[in-house]
mmCIF file of C-alpha atoms in Angstrom:
data_model
loop_
_atom_site.group_PDB
_atom_site.id
_atom_site.type_symbol
_atom_site.label_atom_id
_atom_site.label_comp_id
_atom_site.label_asym_id
_atom_site.label_seq_id
_atom_site.Cartn_x
_atom_site.Cartn_y
_atom_site.Cartn_z
ATOM 1 C CA MET B 642 196.878 58.292 146.650
ATOM 2 C CA SER B 643 200.484 59.154 147.364
ATOM 3 C CA THR B 644 201.594 56.849 144.553
ATOM 4 C CA ALA B 645 199.176 58.467 142.120
ATOM 5 C CA ARG B 646 200.381 61.894 143.158
ATOM 6 C CA HIS B 647 203.991 61.013 142.371
ATOM 7 C CA ASP B 648 203.193 59.012 139.221
ATOM 8 C CA PRO B 649 204.858 60.758 136.231
ATOM 9 C CA ASP B 650 202.033 59.693 133.923
ATOM 10 C CA HIS B 651 199.464 61.081 136.339
ATOM 11 C CA ALA B 652 201.389 64.352 136.549
ATOM 12 C CA LEU B 653 201.560 64.443 132.739
ATOM 13 C CA LEU B 654 197.803 64.004 132.497
ATOM 14 C CA ILE B 655 197.183 66.747 135.058
ATOM 15 C CA ARG B 656 199.449 69.139 133.145
ATOM 16 C CA ALA B 657 197.798 68.228 129.856
ATOM 17 C CA ARG B 658 194.341 68.817 131.330
ATOM 18 C CA ARG B 659 195.387 72.165 132.763
ATOM 19 C CA VAL B 660 196.942 73.300 129.498
ATOM 20 C CA ILE B 661 193.900 72.225 127.488
ATOM 21 C CA ALA B 662 191.526 73.845 129.990
ATOM 22 C CA LEU B 663 193.456 77.115 130.091
ATOM 23 C CA GLN B 664 193.870 77.286 126.322
ATOM 24 C CA THR B 665 190.200 76.528 125.744
ATOM 25 C CA ALA B 666 189.090 79.042 128.379
ATOM 26 C CA ALA B 667 191.475 81.647 126.935
ATOM 27 C CA ALA B 668 190.142 81.070 123.432
ATOM 28 C CA ILE B 669 186.533 81.428 124.602
ATOM 29 C CA THR B 670 187.392 84.513 126.664
ATOM 30 C CA VAL B 671 189.186 86.192 123.771
ATOM 31 C CA SER B 672 186.240 85.391 121.517
ATOM 32 C CA LEU B 673 183.845 86.980 124.017
ATOM 33 C CA LEU B 674 186.088 90.038 124.317
ATOM 34 C CA VAL B 675 186.251 90.453 120.552
ATOM 35 C CA LEU B 676 182.479 90.032 120.292
ATOM 36 C CA GLY B 677 181.911 92.546 123.089
ATOM 37 C CA GLY B 678 184.296 95.008 121.444
ATOM 38 C CA LEU B 679 182.480 94.673 118.140
ATOM 39 C CA VAL B 680 179.117 95.219 119.830
ATOM 40 C CA LEU B 681 180.431 98.334 121.600
ATOM 41 C CA LEU B 682 181.932 99.628 118.348
ATOM 42 C CA VAL B 683 178.682 99.122 116.452
ATOM 43 C CA VAL B 684 176.603 100.794 119.197
ATOM 44 C CA THR B 685 178.984 103.767 119.432
ATOM 45 C CA HIS B 686 178.989 104.194 115.660
ATOM 46 C CA SER B 687 175.183 104.062 115.599
ATOM 47 C CA GLN B 688 174.967 106.636 118.386
ATOM 48 C CA ASN B 689 177.340 109.007 116.596
ATOM 49 C CA ALA B 690 175.492 108.611 113.297
ATOM 50 C CA ALA B 691 172.131 109.250 114.972
ATOM 51 C CA ALA B 692 173.500 112.304 116.796
ATOM 52 C CA ALA B 693 174.976 113.775 113.587
ATOM 53 C CA THR B 694 171.704 113.217 111.729
ATOM 54 C CA LEU B 695 169.686 114.898 114.499
ATOM 55 C CA LEU B 696 172.020 117.912 114.563
ATOM 56 C CA ARG B 697 171.857 118.366 110.768
ATOM 57 C CA GLN B 698 168.081 118.034 110.646
ATOM 58 C CA THR B 699 167.612 120.478 113.545
ATOM 59 C CA ALA B 700 170.046 123.019 112.066
ATOM 60 C CA ALA B 701 168.356 122.814 108.652
ATOM 61 C CA SER B 702 164.842 123.395 110.017
ATOM 62 C CA VAL B 703 165.457 125.851 112.850
ATOM 63 C CA ASP B 704 163.445 129.090 112.821
ATOM 64 C CA ASP B 705 163.994 130.153 116.397
ATOM 65 C CA VAL B 706 165.528 128.912 119.614
ATOM 66 C CA ASN B 707 162.277 127.621 121.100
ATOM 67 C CA ASP B 708 161.016 124.027 121.312
ATOM 68 C CA PRO B 709 164.129 122.107 120.259
ATOM 69 C CA PRO B 710 164.181 118.269 120.519
ATOM 70 C CA PRO B 711 164.897 116.779 123.981
ATOM 71 C CA ASP B 712 168.465 117.345 125.252
ATOM 72 C CA VAL B 713 169.094 119.771 122.375
ATOM 73 C CA TRP B 714 169.746 123.509 122.638
ATOM 74 C CA ILE B 715 169.804 126.080 119.850
ATOM 75 C CA PHE B 716 171.921 129.234 119.685
ATOM 76 C CA LEU B 717 171.473 131.969 117.032
ATOM 77 C CA GLN B 718 174.057 134.684 116.524
ATOM 78 C CA ASP B 719 173.150 137.697 114.356
ATOM 79 C CA LEU B 720 175.460 139.929 112.369
ATOM 80 C CA ASN B 721 176.003 142.156 115.386
ATOM 81 C CA GLY B 722 177.269 139.251 117.487
ATOM 82 C CA ALA B 723 174.191 139.053 119.726
ATOM 83 C CA VAL B 724 173.323 135.494 120.703
ATOM 84 C CA ARG B 725 169.864 134.139 121.420
ATOM 85 C CA ALA B 726 169.708 130.840 123.276
ATOM 86 C CA THR B 727 167.176 128.205 124.278
ATOM 87 C CA GLU B 728 166.007 128.614 127.835
ATOM 88 C CA ASP B 729 167.728 126.553 130.518
ATOM 89 C CA ALA B 730 170.820 125.979 128.406
ATOM 90 C CA PRO B 731 173.563 124.399 130.546
ATOM 91 C CA ARG B 732 176.553 126.442 131.631
ATOM 92 C CA GLY B 733 179.499 126.368 129.285
ATOM 93 C CA LEU B 734 177.330 126.647 126.173
ATOM 94 C CA PRO B 735 177.500 127.680 123.414
ATOM 95 C CA ASP B 736 180.905 127.080 121.827
ATOM 96 C CA ARG B 737 181.664 130.729 121.148
ATOM 97 C CA GLY B 738 184.879 129.990 119.323
ATOM 98 C CA ALA B 739 183.000 127.927 116.753
ATOM 99 C CA LEU B 740 180.347 130.666 116.427
ATOM 100 C CA GLU B 741 183.014 133.288 115.755
ATOM 101 C CA ARG B 742 184.863 131.160 113.196
ATOM 102 C CA VAL B 743 181.785 130.184 111.230
ATOM 103 C CA GLY B 744 180.278 133.681 111.587
ATOM 104 C CA ALA B 745 183.474 135.168 110.155
ATOM 105 C CA GLY B 746 182.976 133.132 106.973
ATOM 106 C CA GLY B 747 184.265 129.735 107.992
ATOM 107 C CA THR B 748 182.738 126.462 106.924
ATOM 108 C CA SER B 749 180.368 124.440 109.061
ATOM 109 C CA GLU B 750 182.082 122.495 111.790
ATOM 110 C CA THR B 751 181.272 119.903 114.403
ATOM 111 C CA THR B 752 182.905 120.239 117.795
ATOM 112 C CA THR B 753 182.747 118.611 121.199
ATOM 113 C CA ILE B 754 182.240 120.539 124.404
ATOM 114 C CA ASP B 755 183.295 119.325 127.829
ATOM 115 C CA GLY B 756 180.517 119.037 130.343
ATOM 116 C CA ARG B 757 178.699 116.531 132.461
ATOM 117 C CA GLU B 758 179.026 112.811 131.745
ATOM 118 C CA GLY B 759 179.437 112.379 127.999
ATOM 119 C CA GLY B 760 179.833 116.111 127.281
ATOM 120 C CA TYR B 761 178.138 117.791 124.315
ATOM 121 C CA LEU B 762 178.275 117.589 120.538
ATOM 122 C CA ALA B 763 177.810 120.860 118.656
ATOM 123 C CA LEU B 764 177.141 121.619 114.968
ATOM 124 C CA THR B 765 177.788 125.217 113.915
ATOM 125 C CA THR B 766 176.713 126.433 110.454
ATOM 126 C CA ARG B 767 175.540 129.521 108.562
ATOM 127 C CA ARG B 768 171.878 130.009 107.765
ATOM 128 C CA GLY B 769 170.986 133.245 105.996
ATOM 129 C CA ASN B 770 172.289 136.189 107.985
ATOM 130 C CA SER B 771 172.596 134.179 111.155
ATOM 131 C CA THR B 772 175.021 131.674 112.539
ATOM 132 C CA VAL B 773 173.274 128.642 114.006
ATOM 133 C CA GLN B 774 174.738 126.327 116.616
ATOM 134 C CA VAL B 775 172.820 123.228 117.648
ATOM 135 C CA VAL B 776 174.129 121.464 120.763
ATOM 136 C CA LEU B 777 173.218 117.906 121.741
ATOM 137 C CA SER B 778 173.791 116.433 125.191
ATOM 138 C CA ARG B 779 175.597 113.102 125.032
ATOM 139 C CA HIS B 780 174.591 112.165 128.555
ATOM 140 C CA GLU B 781 171.998 109.575 127.430
ATOM 141 C CA GLN B 782 174.435 108.060 124.957
ATOM 142 C CA HIS B 783 177.054 107.892 127.698
ATOM 143 C CA ASP B 784 174.615 106.182 130.091
ATOM 144 C CA GLU B 785 173.602 103.727 127.374
ATOM 145 C CA ARG B 786 177.229 102.823 126.743
ATOM 146 C CA GLU B 787 177.814 102.441 130.478
ATOM 147 C CA ARG B 788 174.886 100.044 130.742
ATOM 148 C CA LEU B 789 176.157 98.159 127.710
ATOM 149 C CA LEU B 790 179.669 97.938 129.185
ATOM 150 C CA GLY B 791 178.210 96.671 132.465
ATOM 151 C CA ALA B 792 176.202 94.018 130.655
ATOM 152 C CA LEU B 793 179.240 93.034 128.593
ATOM 153 C CA ALA B 794 181.409 92.813 131.709
ATOM 154 C CA ALA B 795 178.836 90.660 133.498
ATOM 155 C CA GLY B 796 178.484 88.496 130.409
ATOM 156 C CA GLU B 797 182.249 88.218 130.076
ATOM 157 C CA LEU B 798 182.604 87.161 133.719
ATOM 158 C CA ALA B 799 179.801 84.609 133.410
ATOM 159 C CA GLY B 800 181.254 83.438 130.105
ATOM 160 C CA LEU B 801 184.684 83.069 131.701
ATOM 161 C CA LEU B 802 183.297 80.929 134.517
ATOM 162 C CA ILE B 803 181.318 78.807 132.065
ATOM 163 C CA ALA B 804 184.382 78.581 129.824
ATOM 164 C CA LEU B 805 186.546 77.379 132.709
ATOM 165 C CA LEU B 806 184.027 74.738 133.760
ATOM 166 C CA SER B 807 183.392 73.632 130.176
ATOM 167 C CA ALA B 808 187.097 73.625 129.373
ATOM 168 C CA ALA B 809 187.849 71.531 132.454
ATOM 169 C CA LEU B 810 185.164 69.020 131.453
ATOM 170 C CA LEU B 811 186.334 68.947 127.845
ATOM 171 C CA ALA B 812 189.954 68.563 128.948
ATOM 172 C CA ARG B 813 189.060 65.618 131.164
ATOM 173 C CA ARG B 814 187.114 63.970 128.369
ATOM 174 C CA ALA B 815 189.812 64.743 125.808
ATOM 175 C CA THR B 816 192.534 63.176 127.950
ATOM 176 C CA ALA B 817 190.445 60.177 129.047
ATOM 177 C CA PRO B 818 191.658 58.044 126.095
ATOM 178 C CA LEU B 819 195.224 59.093 126.879
ATOM 179 C CA ALA B 820 194.806 58.106 130.519
ATOM 180 C CA ASP B 821 193.371 54.770 129.486
ATOM 181 C CA ALA B 822 196.184 54.233 126.967
ATOM 182 C CA LEU B 823 198.852 55.067 129.540
ATOM 183 C CA ALA B 824 197.259 52.732 132.088
ATOM 184 C CA ARG B 825 197.067 49.941 129.535
ATOM 185 C CA GLN B 826 200.651 50.587 128.502
ATOM 186 C CA ARG B 827 201.898 50.389 132.081
ATOM 187 C CA GLN B 828 199.965 47.201 132.722
ATOM 188 C CA PHE B 829 201.074 45.677 129.440
ATOM 189 C CA VAL B 830 204.748 46.459 130.032
ATOM 190 C CA ALA B 831 204.579 45.103 133.584
ATOM 191 C CA ASP B 832 202.834 41.895 132.567
ATOM 192 C CA ALA B 833 204.976 41.406 129.454
ATOM 193 C CA SER B 834 208.097 41.833 131.575
ATOM 194 C CA HIS B 835 206.787 39.167 133.939
ATOM 195 C CA GLU B 836 206.025 36.829 131.038
ATOM 196 C CA LEU B 837 209.499 37.263 129.545
ATOM 197 C CA ARG B 838 211.375 37.045 132.845
ATOM 198 C CA THR B 839 210.345 33.449 133.567
ATOM 199 C CA PRO B 840 211.513 31.843 130.283
ATOM 200 C CA LEU B 841 214.655 33.975 130.278
ATOM 201 C CA THR B 842 215.507 32.852 133.815
ATOM 202 C CA GLN B 843 214.899 29.232 132.882
ATOM 203 C CA LEU B 844 217.067 29.538 129.777
ATOM 204 C CA HIS B 845 219.860 31.128 131.765
ATOM 205 C CA THR B 846 219.696 28.450 134.454
ATOM 206 C CA ARG B 847 219.730 25.602 131.947
ATOM 207 C CA ALA B 848 222.590 27.195 130.022
ATOM 208 C CA GLN B 849 224.573 27.476 133.260
ATOM 209 C CA LEU B 850 223.944 23.801 134.088
ATOM 210 C CA LEU B 851 224.994 22.782 130.602
ATOM 211 C CA GLN B 852 228.109 24.939 130.882
ATOM 212 C CA MET B 853 229.006 23.351 134.222
ATOM 213 C CA ASP B 854 228.604 19.835 132.784
ATOM 214 C CA LEU B 855 230.766 20.659 129.792
ATOM 215 C CA ARG B 856 233.506 22.271 131.881
ATOM 216 C CA ALA B 857 233.507 19.440 134.357
ATOM 217 C CA GLY B 858 234.110 17.030 131.491
ATOM 218 C CA THR B 859 231.805 14.504 133.034
ATOM 219 C CA GLY B 860 230.930 13.218 129.581
ATOM 220 C CA GLY B 861 227.354 12.899 130.704
ATOM 221 C CA ASP B 862 224.447 12.955 128.348
ATOM 222 C CA VAL B 863 223.695 16.609 127.629
ATOM 223 C CA THR B 864 220.838 15.816 125.286
ATOM 224 C CA THR B 865 218.219 16.481 127.959
ATOM 225 C CA ASP B 866 219.717 19.878 128.790
ATOM 226 C CA VAL B 867 219.896 20.815 125.107
ATOM 227 C CA ASP B 868 216.283 19.700 124.595
ATOM 228 C CA GLN B 869 215.237 21.875 127.513
ATOM 229 C CA LEU B 870 217.126 24.803 126.033
ATOM 230 C CA VAL B 871 215.374 24.326 122.698
ATOM 231 C CA THR B 872 211.973 24.083 124.406
ATOM 232 C CA GLY B 873 212.664 27.159 126.514
ATOM 233 C CA SER B 874 213.833 29.164 123.516
ATOM 234 C CA ARG B 875 210.676 28.109 121.638
ATOM 235 C CA HIS B 876 208.494 29.317 124.500
ATOM 236 C CA LEU B 877 210.392 32.585 124.630
ATOM 237 C CA GLY B 878 210.009 32.979 120.877
ATOM 238 C CA GLU B 879 206.263 32.417 121.184
ATOM 239 C CA VAL B 880 205.935 35.127 123.817
ATOM 240 C CA ILE B 881 207.928 37.557 121.660
ATOM 241 C CA GLN B 882 205.879 36.599 118.607
ATOM 242 C CA ASP B 883 202.700 37.311 120.547
ATOM 243 C CA LEU B 884 204.019 40.701 121.604
ATOM 244 C CA LEU B 885 204.949 41.602 118.031
ATOM 245 C CA LEU B 886 201.594 40.441 116.714
ATOM 246 C CA SER B 887 199.852 42.467 119.413
ATOM 247 C CA SER B 888 201.630 45.640 118.327
ATOM 248 C CA GLN B 889 200.872 44.999 114.656
ATOM 249 C CA LEU B 890 197.192 44.114 114.916
ATOM 250 C CA SER B 891 196.019 47.720 115.244
ATOM 251 C CA ARG B 892 197.944 48.686 112.103
ATOM 252 C CA ARG B 893 196.872 45.700 110.006
ATOM 253 C CA ASP B 894 194.968 46.734 106.897
ATOM 254 C CA HIS B 895 191.751 45.019 105.874
ATOM 255 C CA ALA B 896 193.108 43.519 102.661
ATOM 256 C CA GLY B 897 193.376 39.752 102.755
ATOM 257 C CA VAL B 898 194.026 36.700 100.626
ATOM 258 C CA PRO B 899 192.140 33.388 100.451
ATOM 259 C CA VAL B 900 193.180 31.221 103.406
ATOM 260 C CA ASP B 901 192.248 27.533 103.696
ATOM 261 C CA LEU B 902 191.647 27.060 107.396
ATOM 262 C CA GLY B 903 191.746 23.293 106.939
ATOM 263 C CA GLY B 904 195.302 23.509 105.622
ATOM 264 C CA VAL B 905 196.290 25.913 108.378
ATOM 265 C CA ALA B 906 194.832 23.621 111.042
ATOM 266 C CA ALA B 907 196.606 20.599 109.545
ATOM 267 C CA ASP B 908 199.952 22.444 109.653
ATOM 268 C CA VAL B 909 199.386 23.508 113.259
ATOM 269 C CA LEU B 910 198.550 19.960 114.357
ATOM 270 C CA ALA B 911 201.605 18.630 112.530
ATOM 271 C CA GLU B 912 203.770 21.068 114.489
ATOM 272 C CA GLN B 913 202.142 20.099 117.779
ATOM 273 C CA ALA B 914 202.186 16.337 117.119
ATOM 274 C CA GLY B 915 205.485 15.778 118.900
ATOM 275 C CA ARG B 916 204.356 17.637 121.976
ATOM 276 C CA ALA B 917 201.037 15.775 122.023
ATOM 277 C CA MET B 918 202.873 12.448 121.791
ATOM 278 C CA ASP B 919 205.191 13.365 124.656
ATOM 279 C CA GLN B 920 202.124 14.253 126.768
ATOM 280 C CA ASP B 921 200.271 11.114 125.676
ATOM 281 C CA VAL B 922 197.436 13.243 124.294
ATOM 282 C CA GLU B 923 195.544 12.212 121.160
ATOM 283 C CA LEU B 924 195.452 15.048 118.613
ATOM 284 C CA THR B 925 192.759 14.811 115.931
ATOM 285 C CA LEU B 926 191.755 16.919 112.917
ATOM 286 C CA LEU B 927 188.132 16.618 111.738
ATOM 287 C CA PRO B 928 188.002 18.353 108.340
ATOM 288 C CA ASP B 929 184.904 19.935 106.863
ATOM 289 C CA ALA B 930 183.052 17.230 104.953
ATOM 290 C CA GLY B 931 181.502 19.922 102.754
ATOM 291 C CA GLY B 932 184.787 20.954 101.197
ATOM 292 C CA PRO B 933 187.556 23.499 101.779
ATOM 293 C CA SER B 934 187.005 26.031 104.581
ATOM 294 C CA VAL B 935 188.288 29.133 102.831
ATOM 295 C CA VAL B 936 188.162 32.640 104.274
ATOM 296 C CA LEU B 937 189.731 35.964 103.323
ATOM 297 C CA GLY B 938 192.401 37.122 105.731
ATOM 298 C CA HIS B 939 196.008 37.052 106.843
ATOM 299 C CA GLN B 940 197.328 33.538 107.020
ATOM 300 C CA ALA B 941 200.085 34.215 109.570
ATOM 301 C CA ALA B 942 197.654 35.813 112.018
ATOM 302 C CA LEU B 943 195.012 33.097 111.619
ATOM 303 C CA ARG B 944 197.694 30.428 112.001
ATOM 304 C CA ARG B 945 198.848 32.045 115.246
ATOM 305 C CA ALA B 946 195.250 32.167 116.518
ATOM 306 C CA ILE B 947 194.652 28.453 115.908
ATOM 307 C CA THR B 948 198.091 27.634 117.328
ATOM 308 C CA ALA B 949 197.219 29.516 120.509
ATOM 309 C CA LEU B 950 193.994 27.540 120.930
ATOM 310 C CA VAL B 951 195.685 24.179 120.341
ATOM 311 C CA ASP B 952 198.541 25.126 122.647
ATOM 312 C CA ASN B 953 196.040 26.132 125.322
ATOM 313 C CA ALA B 954 194.175 22.830 124.930
ATOM 314 C CA LEU B 955 197.362 20.779 125.221
ATOM 315 C CA SER B 956 198.458 22.764 128.264
ATOM 316 C CA HIS B 957 195.270 21.834 130.129
ATOM 317 C CA THR B 958 194.783 18.238 128.978
ATOM 318 C CA PRO B 959 196.405 15.457 131.053
ATOM 319 C CA GLY B 960 197.903 12.255 129.665
ATOM 320 C CA GLY B 961 195.393 9.964 128.026
ATOM 321 C CA GLY B 962 193.223 12.921 127.032
ATOM 322 C CA HIS B 963 191.992 14.077 123.639
ATOM 323 C CA VAL B 964 192.288 17.348 121.713
ATOM 324 C CA SER B 965 190.418 17.802 118.446
ATOM 325 C CA VAL B 966 190.143 20.515 115.820
ATOM 326 C CA GLU B 967 186.879 20.362 113.890
ATOM 327 C CA LEU B 968 186.046 22.454 110.831
ATOM 328 C CA GLY B 969 182.519 23.065 109.633
ATOM 329 C CA ARG B 970 180.050 25.422 107.982
ATOM 330 C CA ASP B 971 177.349 27.627 109.428
ATOM 331 C CA ASP B 972 176.529 29.643 106.288
ATOM 332 C CA PRO B 973 177.734 32.220 105.612
ATOM 333 C CA MET B 974 180.361 31.440 108.250
ATOM 334 C CA VAL B 975 183.193 28.935 108.494
ATOM 335 C CA THR B 976 183.598 27.407 111.952
ATOM 336 C CA VAL B 977 186.669 26.041 113.723
ATOM 337 C CA VAL B 978 186.116 24.259 117.053
ATOM 338 C CA VAL B 979 189.107 23.384 119.244
ATOM 339 C CA ARG B 980 187.880 20.932 121.871
ATOM 340 C CA ASP B 981 189.593 19.095 124.734
ATOM 341 C CA ASP B 982 188.559 16.875 127.627
ATOM 342 C CA GLY B 983 191.038 18.397 130.060
ATOM 343 C CA THR B 984 190.713 20.408 133.247
ATOM 344 C CA GLY B 985 188.197 22.866 131.819
ATOM 345 C CA PHE B 986 187.382 26.147 133.556
ATOM 346 C CA ASP B 987 184.685 27.820 135.585
ATOM 347 C CA PRO B 988 182.017 29.400 133.295
ATOM 348 C CA ALA B 989 182.334 32.568 135.365
ATOM 349 C CA ASP B 990 185.867 32.950 133.992
ATOM 350 C CA THR B 991 184.802 32.870 130.327
ATOM 351 C CA GLU B 992 185.498 36.545 129.661
ATOM 352 C CA ARG B 993 188.561 36.542 131.892
ATOM 353 C CA LEU B 994 190.212 34.014 129.567
ATOM 354 C CA PHE B 995 190.457 36.607 126.811
ATOM 355 C CA ALA B 996 192.026 39.342 128.972
ATOM 356 C CA ARG B 997 195.723 39.954 128.486
ATOM 357 C CA PHE B 998 197.856 38.216 131.090
ATOM 358 C CA ALA B 999 194.765 37.428 133.125
ATOM 359 C CA ARG B 1000 194.806 35.108 136.097
ATOM 360 C CA GLY B 1001 192.166 32.472 136.634
ATOM 361 C CA GLY B 1002 189.570 33.145 139.253
ATOM 362 C CA HIS B 1003 187.886 31.005 141.924
ATOM 363 C CA GLY B 1004 191.134 29.521 143.199
ATOM 364 C CA ASP B 1005 192.610 28.969 139.720
ATOM 365 C CA GLN B 1006 196.051 30.620 139.789
ATOM 366 C CA ARG B 1007 196.943 29.977 136.144
ATOM 367 C CA ARG B 1008 198.068 32.859 133.937
ATOM 368 C CA PHE B 1009 196.653 32.936 130.438
ATOM 369 C CA GLY B 1010 199.314 35.145 128.853
ATOM 370 C CA LEU B 1011 198.694 36.844 125.519
ATOM 371 C CA GLY B 1012 197.595 33.867 123.435
ATOM 372 C CA LEU B 1013 193.822 33.881 123.937
ATOM 373 C CA ALA B 1014 193.638 37.692 124.017
ATOM 374 C CA LEU B 1015 195.449 37.889 120.696
ATOM 375 C CA THR B 1016 193.264 35.134 119.279
ATOM 376 C CA ARG B 1017 190.164 37.235 119.967
ATOM 377 C CA GLU B 1018 191.828 40.308 118.428
ATOM 378 C CA VAL B 1019 192.774 38.352 115.307
ATOM 379 C CA ILE B 1020 189.328 36.818 114.895
ATOM 380 C CA THR B 1021 187.379 40.045 115.490
ATOM 381 C CA GLY B 1022 189.817 41.836 113.193
ATOM 382 C CA HIS B 1023 188.766 39.401 110.459
ATOM 383 C CA GLY B 1024 185.080 40.114 111.053
ATOM 384 C CA GLY B 1025 184.480 36.962 113.077
ATOM 385 C CA THR B 1026 183.649 35.881 116.609
ATOM 386 C CA ILE B 1027 185.083 33.478 119.157
ATOM 387 C CA GLU B 1028 183.188 31.782 121.979
ATOM 388 C CA ALA B 1029 184.420 29.685 124.877
ATOM 389 C CA TRP B 1030 182.649 26.876 126.703
ATOM 390 C CA GLY B 1031 183.987 25.000 129.688
ATOM 391 C CA ARG B 1032 183.191 23.160 132.885
ATOM 392 C CA PRO B 1033 185.629 22.242 135.660
ATOM 393 C CA GLY B 1034 186.886 18.734 134.980
ATOM 394 C CA GLN B 1035 184.792 18.398 131.805
ATOM 395 C CA GLY B 1036 187.078 20.041 129.280
ATOM 396 C CA ALA B 1037 186.685 23.135 127.163
ATOM 397 C CA ALA B 1038 185.728 24.129 123.643
ATOM 398 C CA PHE B 1039 186.605 27.275 121.705
ATOM 399 C CA THR B 1040 184.481 28.025 118.638
ATOM 400 C CA ILE B 1041 185.702 30.404 115.934
ATOM 401 C CA ARG B 1042 183.305 31.754 113.314
ATOM 402 C CA LEU B 1043 184.734 33.590 110.306
ATOM 403 C CA PRO B 1044 182.986 34.876 107.158
ATOM 404 C CA ALA B 1045 183.482 32.454 104.285
ATOM 405 C CA ARG B 1046 185.159 33.850 101.196
ATOM 406 C CA GLY B 1047 182.584 35.895 99.344
ATOM 407 C CA ALA B 1048 180.621 36.817 102.490
ATOM 408 C CA ASN B 1049 180.612 40.362 103.848
ATOM 409 C CA PRO B 1050 182.910 40.489 106.866
ATOM 410 C CA ARG B 1051 181.983 42.578 109.900
ATOM 411 C CA ARG B 1052 185.261 44.210 110.696
ATOM 412 C CA GLY B 1053 185.889 44.790 114.380
#
């Protein structure tokens, strides 16, 4: 836990999740605030329009100060300045300044009057020889807005909590691929470093021994040391080639050219013939009796895949053993089977074989490097499949199936 806490990648993920969560929550909160503001604006505008309509209709139809609509009071001022008012009119009414201005010949005007919550809205106009002022209490409108604001505040708070929870979940899901990619990158770099360190150390050691022999002037045969250097450099080159191919596979386009797998297999076996002879292993190619085994793909990648399988077979086949590459047809697929009678493997390790830099299980301490993992990536990238069969002490067989030219590949 302490290591995870101090891991820079872990800290980066935590920061990314927090930023995404906060930004998402902020965006949702702002959206809710804007929506609430629009709702309040629309309600207030509707209230004002309804109040103005009620005042105009009441002022236009008033005959006396009795029986006005609820929360409305009427005031009539005659030419002598006497004012008649609706019974129980609140204190502070009417707006005498407006009555005087309109009564003196001014135009109709709408004014607000301070009072209890919400205050009052007054319309003052001339009607015949009288000046009419209709006053509407805005208390109900004020209470309605208060209830609306309370509901909006509660909704905003609930929305904020939901936004935070949702944003945290979305942030975790959004960064999950990044976390997986970072973990894979760390593991890949660590394992690749381990794979490269061994051949580099061997090369350095052999170069030092060769240098010591040359400086000592012993005149001894340095052929063996040079051969070991060449072999070590070849192994190192293969590891680097695997790493480069691994990085390029994800960017490889789907366009391909006709590739004769029989020719590719023949070239691979020709390259491995010297090694097989040194190990006293019989290397055999069994071509497809039905004709050329042609697929659409990338020759370099397919060549590397078959090379990896043959190399793996030779690595696990003792002297006197046999390794064969057999081509065939299983319409609409072309098959390539690399078979050996070597040490084999436990069937429980079948999937483990194709994991990058995997170690064998059940007491098998071998490392499988990148070869078999890249082989699966190459084959699936060409729309094919690869299967492994093995038994301890009974050898192993790897079967590749690729769409024949003209078939519809299933791109992986």
